GROMACS .gro file of C-alpha atoms in nm:
model
  448
    1MET     CA    1  -0.028  -0.012   0.027
    2ALA     CA    2   0.097   0.364  -0.093
    3SER     CA    3   0.297   0.475   0.211
    4LEU     CA    4   0.205   0.836   0.461
    5THR     CA    5   0.362   1.021   0.184
    6ALA     CA    6   0.221   0.933  -0.072
    7ALA     CA    7  -0.144   0.975   0.080
    8ARG     CA    8  -0.083   1.292   0.131
    9ILE     CA    9   0.078   1.398  -0.146
   10PHE     CA   10  -0.233   1.255  -0.334
   11THR     CA   11  -0.537   1.355  -0.098
   12ARG     CA   12  -0.780   1.513  -0.269
   13ARG     CA   13  -1.027   1.787  -0.073
   14PHE     CA   14  -1.363   1.697  -0.233
   15HIS     CA   15  -1.605   1.959  -0.204
   16VAL     CA   16  -1.980   2.022  -0.273
   17SER     CA   17  -1.988   2.254  -0.559
   18ALA     CA   18  -2.265   2.444  -0.690
   19ARG     CA   19  -2.200   2.374  -1.034
   20ARG     CA   20  -2.180   2.034  -0.979
   21SER     CA   21  -1.839   2.031  -1.241
   22ALA     CA   22  -1.544   2.014  -0.954
   23LEU     CA   23  -1.311   1.898  -1.202
   24ALA     CA   24  -0.961   1.862  -1.052
   25ARG     CA   25  -0.586   1.764  -1.153
   26PHE     CA   26  -0.463   1.431  -1.028
   27ASN     CA   27  -0.107   1.496  -1.088
   28MET     CA   28   0.211   1.268  -1.010
   29PRO     CA   29   0.333   1.225  -0.704
   30ALA     CA   30   0.743   1.236  -0.529
   31MET     CA   31   0.700   0.884  -0.370
   32SER     CA   32   1.019   0.935  -0.242
   33PRO     CA   33   1.232   1.276  -0.135
   34THR     CA   34   1.486   1.209  -0.440
   35MET     CA   35   1.183   1.100  -0.687
   36SER     CA   36   1.184   1.331  -1.054
   37GLU     CA   37   1.036   1.124  -1.262
   38GLY     CA   38   0.830   0.784  -1.265
   39GLY     CA   39   0.630   0.523  -1.479
   40ILE     CA   40   0.268   0.426  -1.484
   41ALA     CA   41   0.228   0.053  -1.424
   42SER     CA   42  -0.112   0.018  -1.460
   43TRP     CA   43  -0.465   0.202  -1.358
   44LYS     CA   44  -0.667  -0.026  -1.147
   45LYS     CA   45  -1.005   0.208  -1.249
   46LYS     CA   46  -1.097   0.282  -1.607
   47GLU     CA   47  -1.230   0.615  -1.698
   48GLY     CA   48  -1.577   0.678  -1.568
   49GLU     CA   49  -1.528   0.461  -1.294
   50ALA     CA   50  -1.597   0.576  -0.940
   51PHE     CA   51  -1.373   0.520  -0.635
   52ALA     CA   52  -1.385   0.474  -0.241
   53THR     CA   53  -1.207   0.576  -0.007
   54GLY     CA   54  -0.939   0.285   0.018
   55ASP     CA   55  -0.908   0.175  -0.319
   56VAL     CA   56  -0.639   0.120  -0.519
   57LEU     CA   57  -0.617   0.353  -0.824
   58LEU     CA   58  -0.298   0.282  -1.008
   59GLU     CA   59   0.061   0.153  -0.991
   60ILE     CA   60   0.353   0.320  -1.016
   61GLU     CA   61   0.677   0.252  -1.138
   62THR     CA   62   0.987   0.399  -0.983
   63ASP     CA   63   1.334   0.357  -0.959
   64LYS     CA   64   1.316   0.086  -0.726
   65ALA     CA   65   0.961  -0.055  -0.680
   66THR     CA   66   0.599  -0.057  -0.839
   67ILE     CA   67   0.403   0.155  -0.563
   68ASP     CA   68   0.029   0.123  -0.505
   69VAL     CA   69  -0.143   0.447  -0.460
   70GLU     CA   70  -0.493   0.455  -0.282
   71ALA     CA   71  -0.770   0.725  -0.288
   72GLN     CA   72  -0.829   0.926   0.011
   73ASP     CA   73  -1.158   0.995  -0.044
   74GLU     CA   74  -1.503   0.892  -0.313
   75GLY     CA   75  -1.480   1.053  -0.636
   76ILE     CA   76  -1.498   0.939  -1.010
   77LEU     CA   77  -1.181   0.905  -1.250
   78ALA     CA   78  -1.283   1.148  -1.537
   79LYS     CA   79  -1.022   1.098  -1.734
   80ILE     CA   80  -0.667   0.944  -1.766
   81ILE     CA   81  -0.393   1.159  -1.908
   82ALA     CA   82  -0.088   0.940  -1.872
   83GLN     CA   83  -0.207   0.556  -2.016
   84ASP     CA   84  -0.050   0.219  -1.887
   85GLY     CA   85   0.266   0.184  -1.949
   86ALA     CA   86   0.370   0.576  -1.980
   87LYS     CA   87   0.737   0.606  -1.899
   88GLY     CA   88   0.925   0.952  -1.758
   89VAL     CA   89   0.634   1.116  -1.620
   90GLN     CA   90   0.760   1.419  -1.443
   91VAL     CA   91   0.637   1.436  -1.061
   92GLY     CA   92   0.390   1.704  -1.029
   93ALA     CA   93   0.237   1.653  -1.379
   94ALA     CA   94  -0.127   1.597  -1.441
   95ILE     CA   95  -0.165   1.229  -1.501
   96ALA     CA   96  -0.521   1.242  -1.470
   97ILE     CA   97  -0.856   1.437  -1.381
   98VAL     CA   98  -1.098   1.311  -1.127
   99ALA     CA   99  -1.435   1.455  -1.015
  100GLU     CA  100  -1.668   1.403  -0.773
  101GLU     CA  101  -1.994   1.202  -0.770
  102GLY     CA  102  -2.296   1.375  -0.967
  103ASP     CA  103  -2.054   1.631  -1.134
  104ASP     CA  104  -2.068   1.714  -1.496
  105LEU     CA  105  -1.766   1.497  -1.668
  106SER     CA  106  -1.814   1.641  -2.039
  107GLY     CA  107  -1.535   1.910  -1.959
  108ALA     CA  108  -1.365   1.648  -1.883
  109ALA     CA  109  -1.128   1.609  -2.164
  110ASP     CA  110  -1.091   1.968  -2.240
  111LEU     CA  111  -0.905   2.006  -1.916
  112ALA     CA  112  -0.699   1.664  -1.980
  113ALA     CA  113  -0.616   1.863  -2.276
  114GLN     CA  114  -0.521   2.159  -2.156
  115ALA     CA  115  -0.349   1.987  -1.877
  116ALA     CA  116  -0.164   1.757  -2.149
  117SER     CA  117  -0.025   2.072  -2.356
  118GLU     CA  118   0.096   2.237  -2.059
  119SER     CA  119   0.340   1.989  -1.949
  120THR     CA  120   0.471   1.996  -2.317
  121GLY     CA  121   0.448   2.335  -2.363
  122ALA     CA  122   0.792   2.372  -2.276
  123GLU     CA  123   0.916   2.140  -2.520
  124LYS     CA  124   0.702   2.307  -2.818
  125ALA     CA  125   0.837   2.666  -2.736
  126PRO     CA  126   1.134   2.682  -2.917
  127GLU     CA  127   0.967   2.534  -3.279
  128PRO     CA  128   0.806   2.843  -3.370
  129SER     CA  129   1.158   3.009  -3.456
  130GLN     CA  130   1.345   2.721  -3.658
  131PRO     CA  131   1.105   2.778  -3.942
  132ALA     CA  132   1.160   3.214  -3.888
  133ALA     CA  133   1.515   3.146  -3.912
  134ALA     CA  134   1.445   2.972  -4.234
  135GLU     CA  135   1.243   3.189  -4.393
  136PRO     CA  136   1.487   3.459  -4.475
  137SER     CA  137   1.734   3.284  -4.691
  138LYS     CA  138   1.606   3.099  -4.972
  139PRO     CA  139   1.882   2.859  -5.066
  140GLU     CA  140   1.878   2.691  -4.673
  141PRO     CA  141   1.592   2.395  -4.784
  142SER     CA  142   1.810   2.282  -5.053
  143LYS     CA  143   1.995   2.084  -4.767
  144PRO     CA  144   1.746   1.907  -4.575
  145GLN     CA  145   1.651   1.829  -4.915
  146VAL     CA  146   1.970   1.627  -5.018
  147GLU     CA  147   1.991   1.484  -4.666
  148THR     CA  148   1.654   1.333  -4.680
  149LYS     CA  149   1.712   1.171  -4.993
  150PRO     CA  150   1.541   0.811  -5.082
  151ASP     CA  151   1.739   0.565  -5.009
  152LEU     CA  152   2.003   0.465  -5.297
  153PRO     CA  153   1.935   0.138  -5.555
  154ALA     CA  154   2.087  -0.166  -5.379
  155GLY     CA  155   2.327  -0.194  -5.628
  156ASP     CA  156   2.463   0.156  -5.561
  157ARG     CA  157   2.752   0.151  -5.329
  158ILE     CA  158   2.811   0.388  -4.991
  159PHE     CA  159   3.175   0.529  -4.951
  160ALA     CA  160   3.185   0.601  -4.559
  161THR     CA  161   3.470   0.618  -4.284
  162PRO     CA  162   3.496   0.315  -4.099
  163ILE     CA  163   3.383   0.505  -3.779
  164ALA     CA  164   3.092   0.647  -3.971
  165LYS     CA  165   2.982   0.341  -4.082
  166LYS     CA  166   3.002   0.186  -3.690
  167ILE     CA  167   2.852   0.524  -3.530
  168ALA     CA  168   2.525   0.462  -3.776
  169LEU     CA  169   2.538   0.117  -3.687
  170GLU     CA  170   2.482   0.204  -3.333
  171ARG     CA  171   2.269   0.449  -3.368
  172GLY     CA  172   2.033   0.329  -3.694
  173ILE     CA  173   2.117   0.581  -3.896
  174PRO     CA  174   2.109   0.487  -4.308
  175LEU     CA  175   2.426   0.582  -4.453
  176ALA     CA  176   2.201   0.585  -4.825
  177GLN     CA  177   2.070   0.890  -4.610
  178VAL     CA  178   2.361   1.099  -4.508
  179LYS     CA  179   2.554   1.377  -4.703
  180GLY     CA  180   2.862   1.295  -4.724
  181SER     CA  181   3.113   1.628  -4.613
  182GLY     CA  182   3.470   1.422  -4.724
  183PRO     CA  183   3.670   1.403  -5.034
  184SER     CA  184   3.449   1.251  -5.340
  185GLY     CA  185   3.139   1.302  -5.100
  186ARG     CA  186   3.250   1.017  -4.882
  187ILE     CA  187   3.084   0.998  -4.531
  188VAL     CA  188   3.263   1.112  -4.242
  189ARG     CA  189   3.190   1.081  -3.850
  190THR     CA  190   3.072   1.459  -3.832
  191ASP     CA  191   2.832   1.415  -4.133
  192VAL     CA  192   2.683   1.088  -3.921
  193GLU     CA  193   2.692   1.278  -3.581
  194ASN     CA  194   2.541   1.585  -3.751
  195TYR     CA  195   2.269   1.406  -3.921
  196LYS     CA  196   2.142   1.279  -3.602
  197ALA     CA  197   2.087   1.612  -3.453
  198ALA     CA  198   1.912   1.709  -3.812
  199PRO     CA  199   1.509   1.748  -3.720
  200THR     CA  200   1.468   1.434  -3.979
  201GLN     CA  201   1.203   1.222  -3.806
  202ALA     CA  202   1.022   1.012  -4.078
  203THR     CA  203   1.235   0.836  -4.276
  204PRO     CA  204   1.443   0.737  -3.956
  205THR     CA  205   1.194   0.611  -3.772
  206THR     CA  206   1.045   0.329  -4.059
  207SER     CA  207   1.432   0.222  -4.128
  208VAL     CA  208   1.498   0.110  -3.782
  209PRO     CA  209   1.230  -0.134  -3.705
  210GLN     CA  210   1.253  -0.299  -4.039
  211ALA     CA  211   1.697  -0.330  -3.960
  212ALA     CA  212   1.574  -0.474  -3.614
  213ALA     CA  213   1.398  -0.734  -3.737
  214ASP     CA  214   1.609  -0.902  -3.915
  215SER     CA  215   1.879  -0.850  -3.678
  216ASP     CA  216   1.987  -1.146  -3.430
  217TYR     CA  217   1.984  -0.942  -3.097
  218VAL     CA  218   1.702  -0.823  -2.875
  219ASP     CA  219   1.700  -0.479  -2.752
  220THR     CA  220   1.530  -0.405  -2.410
  221PRO     CA  221   1.409  -0.089  -2.324
  222ILE     CA  222   1.584   0.036  -1.970
  223SER     CA  223   1.341   0.030  -1.690
  224ASN     CA  224   1.384   0.374  -1.427
  225MET     CA  225   1.501   0.076  -1.199
  226ARG     CA  226   1.800  -0.037  -1.422
  227ARG     CA  227   1.868   0.317  -1.559
  228THR     CA  228   1.942   0.425  -1.153
  229ILE     CA  229   2.119   0.129  -1.074
  230GLY     CA  230   2.345   0.190  -1.397
  231SER     CA  231   2.405   0.519  -1.277
  232ARG     CA  232   2.467   0.483  -0.918
  233LEU     CA  233   2.713   0.180  -0.915
  234THR     CA  234   2.917   0.387  -1.204
  235GLN     CA  235   2.925   0.694  -1.001
  236SER     CA  236   3.050   0.461  -0.694
  237LYS     CA  237   3.330   0.291  -0.855
  238GLN     CA  238   3.434   0.601  -1.028
  239GLU     CA  239   3.429   0.811  -0.757
  240LEU     CA  240   3.504   0.599  -0.387
  241PRO     CA  241   3.834   0.475  -0.326
  242HIS     CA  242   3.732   0.092  -0.318
  243TYR     CA  243   3.979  -0.161  -0.150
  244TYR     CA  244   3.899  -0.514  -0.015
  245LEU     CA  245   3.964  -0.739   0.245
  246THR     CA  246   3.901  -1.132   0.246
  247VAL     CA  247   3.857  -1.366   0.555
  248ASP     CA  248   3.791  -1.720   0.574
  249ILE     CA  249   3.551  -1.803   0.828
  250ASN     CA  250   3.483  -2.153   0.975
  251MET     CA  251   3.085  -2.222   1.001
  252ASP     CA  252   3.088  -2.567   1.135
  253LYS     CA  253   2.934  -2.401   1.463
  254VAL     CA  254   2.692  -2.174   1.280
  255LEU     CA  255   2.565  -2.495   1.075
  256LYS     CA  256   2.519  -2.700   1.375
  257LEU     CA  257   2.333  -2.419   1.551
  258ARG     CA  258   2.106  -2.373   1.264
  259GLU     CA  259   2.003  -2.714   1.293
  260VAL     CA  260   1.930  -2.736   1.652
  261PHE     CA  261   1.717  -2.398   1.603
  262ASN     CA  262   1.504  -2.552   1.320
  263LYS     CA  263   1.433  -2.876   1.459
  264THR     CA  264   1.262  -2.647   1.738
  265LEU     CA  265   1.130  -2.376   1.516
  266THR     CA  266   0.913  -2.654   1.304
  267GLU     CA  267   0.811  -2.811   1.586
  268LYS     CA  268   0.630  -2.471   1.629
  269ASP     CA  269   0.553  -2.362   1.253
  270LYS     CA  270   0.692  -2.583   0.990
  271THR     CA  271   0.765  -2.318   0.743
  272ALA     CA  272   0.969  -2.097   0.987
  273LYS     CA  273   1.351  -2.221   0.886
  274LEU     CA  274   1.689  -2.018   0.958
  275SER     CA  275   1.901  -1.975   0.698
  276VAL     CA  276   2.287  -1.896   0.733
  277ASN     CA  277   2.177  -1.571   0.599
  278ASP     CA  278   1.995  -1.453   0.924
  279PHE     CA  279   2.342  -1.577   1.111
  280ILE     CA  280   2.494  -1.323   0.924
  281VAL     CA  281   2.279  -1.052   0.947
  282LYS     CA  282   2.353  -1.089   1.285
  283ALA     CA  283   2.690  -1.119   1.306
  284VAL     CA  284   2.721  -0.802   1.091
  285ALA     CA  285   2.531  -0.627   1.329
  286CYS     CA  286   2.743  -0.763   1.612
  287ALA     CA  287   3.048  -0.632   1.442
  288LEU     CA  288   2.930  -0.284   1.388
  289SER     CA  289   2.832  -0.239   1.720
  290ASP     CA  290   3.187  -0.340   1.848
  291VAL     CA  291   3.330  -0.126   1.537
  292PRO     CA  292   3.099   0.159   1.487
  293GLU     CA  293   3.333   0.362   1.246
  294ALA     CA  294   3.271   0.102   0.942
  295ASN     CA  295   2.866   0.186   1.049
  296SER     CA  296   2.943   0.513   0.869
  297ALA     CA  297   2.903   0.735   0.556
  298TRP     CA  298   3.055   1.015   0.385
  299LEU     CA  299   2.851   1.308   0.354
  300GLY     CA  300   3.112   1.547   0.169
  301GLU     CA  301   3.171   1.780   0.484
  302VAL     CA  302   3.122   1.515   0.771
  303ILE     CA  303   3.147   1.163   0.852
  304ARG     CA  304   2.805   1.067   0.949
  305THR     CA  305   2.836   0.729   1.217
  306TYR     CA  306   2.494   0.582   1.348
  307LYS     CA  307   2.413   0.401   1.613
  308LYS     CA  308   2.182   0.154   1.516
  309ALA     CA  309   2.258  -0.106   1.244
  310ASP     CA  310   2.029  -0.095   0.979
  311ILE     CA  311   2.132  -0.381   0.720
  312SER     CA  312   2.038  -0.342   0.334
  313VAL     CA  313   2.029  -0.694   0.177
  314ALA     CA  314   2.051  -0.710  -0.167
  315VAL     CA  315   1.773  -0.909  -0.355
  316ALA     CA  316   1.753  -1.002  -0.703
  317THR     CA  317   1.448  -0.909  -0.927
  318PRO     CA  318   1.324  -0.952  -1.275
  319THR     CA  319   1.387  -0.623  -1.301
  320GLY     CA  320   1.694  -0.558  -1.091
  321LEU     CA  321   1.883  -0.578  -0.809
  322ILE     CA  322   1.754  -0.383  -0.466
  323THR     CA  323   1.795  -0.344  -0.111
  324PRO     CA  324   1.523  -0.433   0.152
  325ILE     CA  325   1.620  -0.307   0.464
  326VAL     CA  326   1.662  -0.500   0.796
  327LYS     CA  327   1.592  -0.196   1.056
  328ASP     CA  328   1.820  -0.211   1.360
  329ALA     CA  329   1.911  -0.562   1.318
  330GLY     CA  330   2.194  -0.544   1.664
  331ALA     CA  331   1.816  -0.533   1.861
  332LYS     CA  332   1.656  -0.827   1.700
  333GLY     CA  333   1.688  -1.201   1.732
  334LEU     CA  334   1.745  -1.479   1.506
  335ALA     CA  335   1.355  -1.587   1.412
  336THR     CA  336   1.286  -1.208   1.403
  337ILE     CA  337   1.548  -1.128   1.144
  338SER     CA  338   1.460  -1.438   0.953
  339ALA     CA  339   1.100  -1.344   0.914
  340GLU     CA  340   1.119  -0.962   0.863
  341THR     CA  341   1.408  -1.092   0.588
  342LYS     CA  342   1.197  -1.326   0.404
  343ALA     CA  343   0.850  -1.077   0.369
  344LEU     CA  344   1.097  -0.826   0.283
  345ALA     CA  345   1.237  -1.024  -0.026
  346LYS     CA  346   0.871  -1.128  -0.165
  347LYS     CA  347   0.796  -0.749  -0.149
  348ALA     CA  348   1.105  -0.692  -0.346
  349ARG     CA  349   1.077  -0.934  -0.591
  350ASP     CA  350   0.649  -0.875  -0.609
  351GLY     CA  351   0.781  -0.498  -0.688
  352LYS     CA  352   0.570  -0.416  -0.391
  353LEU     CA  353   0.827  -0.251  -0.144
  354GLN     CA  354   0.780   0.078  -0.008
  355PRO     CA  355   1.043   0.358  -0.040
  356ALA     CA  356   1.085   0.360   0.344
  357GLU     CA  357   1.187  -0.003   0.341
  358TYR     CA  358   1.488  -0.012   0.105
  359GLN     CA  359   1.587   0.377   0.169
  360GLY     CA  360   1.876   0.477   0.407
  361GLY     CA  361   2.032   0.158   0.519
  362THR     CA  362   2.361   0.213   0.662
  363PHE     CA  363   2.537  -0.106   0.570
  364THR     CA  364   2.499  -0.387   0.293
  365ILE     CA  365   2.512  -0.797   0.216
  366SER     CA  366   2.552  -0.914  -0.102
  367ASN     CA  367   2.552  -1.283  -0.071
  368LEU     CA  368   2.546  -1.535  -0.399
  369GLY     CA  369   2.647  -1.811  -0.185
  370MET     CA  370   2.321  -2.022  -0.304
  371PHE     CA  371   2.445  -1.946  -0.661
  372GLY     CA  372   2.741  -2.163  -0.613
  373ILE     CA  373   3.023  -1.854  -0.573
  374ASP     CA  374   3.304  -1.889  -0.354
  375HIS     CA  375   3.434  -1.569  -0.391
  376PHE     CA  376   3.349  -1.177  -0.535
  377THR     CA  377   3.402  -0.834  -0.488
  378ALA     CA  378   3.105  -0.603  -0.440
  379ILE     CA  379   3.032  -0.222  -0.531
  380ILE     CA  380   2.968   0.051  -0.254
  381ASN     CA  381   2.606   0.120  -0.220
  382PRO     CA  382   2.659   0.517  -0.158
  383PRO     CA  383   2.659   0.734   0.120
  384GLN     CA  384   2.728   0.358   0.289
  385SER     CA  385   3.106   0.313   0.369
  386CYS     CA  386   3.109  -0.068   0.375
  387ILE     CA  387   2.919  -0.377   0.161
  388LEU     CA  388   2.966  -0.735   0.216
  389ALA     CA  389   3.016  -0.981  -0.002
  390VAL     CA  390   2.942  -1.389   0.072
  391GLY     CA  391   3.034  -1.665  -0.052
  392ALA     CA  392   2.960  -2.008  -0.068
  393THR     CA  393   2.978  -2.249   0.210
  394GLN     CA  394   3.201  -2.502   0.101
  395PRO     CA  395   3.392  -2.847   0.247
  396THR     CA  396   3.787  -2.742   0.313
  397LEU     CA  397   4.048  -2.929   0.449
  398VAL     CA  398   4.289  -2.747   0.701
  399PRO     CA  399   4.614  -2.842   0.893
  400ALA     CA  400   4.507  -3.026   1.192
  401PRO     CA  401   4.767  -3.078   1.454
  402GLU     CA  402   4.560  -3.259   1.727
  403GLU     CA  403   4.419  -3.453   1.471
  404GLU     CA  404   4.588  -3.840   1.326
  405ARG     CA  405   4.621  -3.764   1.035
  406GLY     CA  406   4.738  -3.357   1.090
  407PHE     CA  407   4.427  -3.232   0.876
  408LYS     CA  408   4.066  -3.207   0.895
  409THR     CA  409   3.778  -3.103   0.663
  410ILE     CA  410   3.576  -2.809   0.775
  411GLN     CA  411   3.279  -2.616   0.590
  412SER     CA  412   3.444  -2.296   0.520
  413MET     CA  413   3.310  -1.982   0.347
  414LYS     CA  414   3.479  -1.650   0.186
  415VAL     CA  415   3.336  -1.326   0.248
  416THR     CA  416   3.465  -0.967   0.117
  417LEU     CA  417   3.460  -0.679   0.291
  418SER     CA  418   3.429  -0.339   0.031
  419SER     CA  419   3.516  -0.023   0.211
  420ASP     CA  420   3.538   0.334   0.108
  421HIS     CA  421   3.884   0.450   0.247
  422ARG     CA  422   3.770   0.799   0.306
  423THR     CA  423   3.592   0.682   0.620
  424VAL     CA  424   3.688   0.291   0.642
  425ASP     CA  425   4.102   0.294   0.730
  426GLY     CA  426   4.259  -0.045   0.622
  427ALA     CA  427   4.313  -0.071   1.016
  428VAL     CA  428   3.933  -0.082   1.104
  429GLY     CA  429   3.814  -0.273   0.823
  430ALA     CA  430   4.078  -0.520   0.946
  431ARG     CA  431   3.872  -0.476   1.298
  432TRP     CA  432   3.600  -0.510   1.194
  433MET     CA  433   3.654  -0.799   0.960
  434ALA     CA  434   3.783  -0.981   1.289
  435ALA     CA  435   3.525  -0.885   1.485
  436PHE     CA  436   3.272  -1.056   1.236
  437LYS     CA  437   3.477  -1.340   1.182
  438GLY     CA  438   3.481  -1.438   1.565
  439TYR     CA  439   3.099  -1.373   1.608
  440LEU     CA  440   3.014  -1.651   1.322
  441GLU     CA  441   3.307  -1.903   1.455
  442ASN     CA  442   3.140  -1.836   1.808
  443PRO     CA  443   2.760  -1.786   1.722
  444LEU     CA  444   2.676  -1.845   2.058
  445THR     CA  445   2.789  -1.479   2.211
  446PHE     CA  446   2.518  -1.396   1.967
  447MET     CA  447   2.300  -1.489   2.262
  448LEU     CA  448   2.487  -1.311   2.544
   0.00000   0.00000   0.00000
């Protein structure tokens, strides 16, 4: 369900109108403090359909999740402006027209058209100046005519530089319609780049689908979530001075304790079951309590150290990676952590997380052990200072002088801590890793 913030934004103060034509605009809300645009996943009400308080009007797609938006009062959805699947809708832009029961809906279409034109007015404003600039000089029209010439016959050869061909292929530009400025009319790089900027619309749009249909690849549109992941992780890797610390942890005691706990839990609830990741979340929180410098964030002018461990747990979804938060994990028991993690992971995969459930974590865990990955490094999620990459638990031979054979087999797990050197020095990272390892190799200390 929509958050309280979204509820306030979407509250419409319906009133009694003597003229019974109280049509009003329904604007795109900011579902989180950082949201500037979003998409319309689907409308749950049809045009002309009445809704009551608490009804889900639509689903909005943010950069992290799909969020239900509830009606805060009763009314009628008079006209939909932003249809299902609309992308890049700016916050504050009108997405629908709503009315009260008994209102005259005849003006809804006109109000919707007016709202839509206002939102695109800024983009259309510069257009009138283009014909005005072209009118005074007569020779100008000859250039567009050459550039938009029809495709050359199939047998004609097109002369272009390799880089020009590469750019044209990537951008879907037909070289037959590009005028070359090089020697003997050869097409060079600038010709292709300028062609993209030229206001020719009909010809490129008709040729690109044909090329795509004949190709042996598939282009997938970038979702808001994938775009955000790409920009944030690129920024992190470029700007944050990452360094990495790796240790091997003996998981024998964790696995034995987990087996004992699960036997007890399943007697009460067969669906209740602790995972290794639940122990890891708890150990991370305890280690952050011992070494609070790792539970920090770089904020430009200050380094903020958090008093509670809000652990972001990376979850893979069909649309990308998201990190729901187990808040104040240090104050919670293993059973509570397990139940919360499972519930958050399900909501994440269903795209139903609320902004408060994935924003504001202080430390992130990325576990690929269930996929058989024994070791990897993860990219820090700014402004956090650390992220822990967890590998699979595997049987490993280790020296054991006390054993007759001189060695023994243990269940070993390899973990790697990625740290921001601006906030966490190497010695601090090493102390945190030692504390974390100590808790997992002696898990009864969780109970103390």
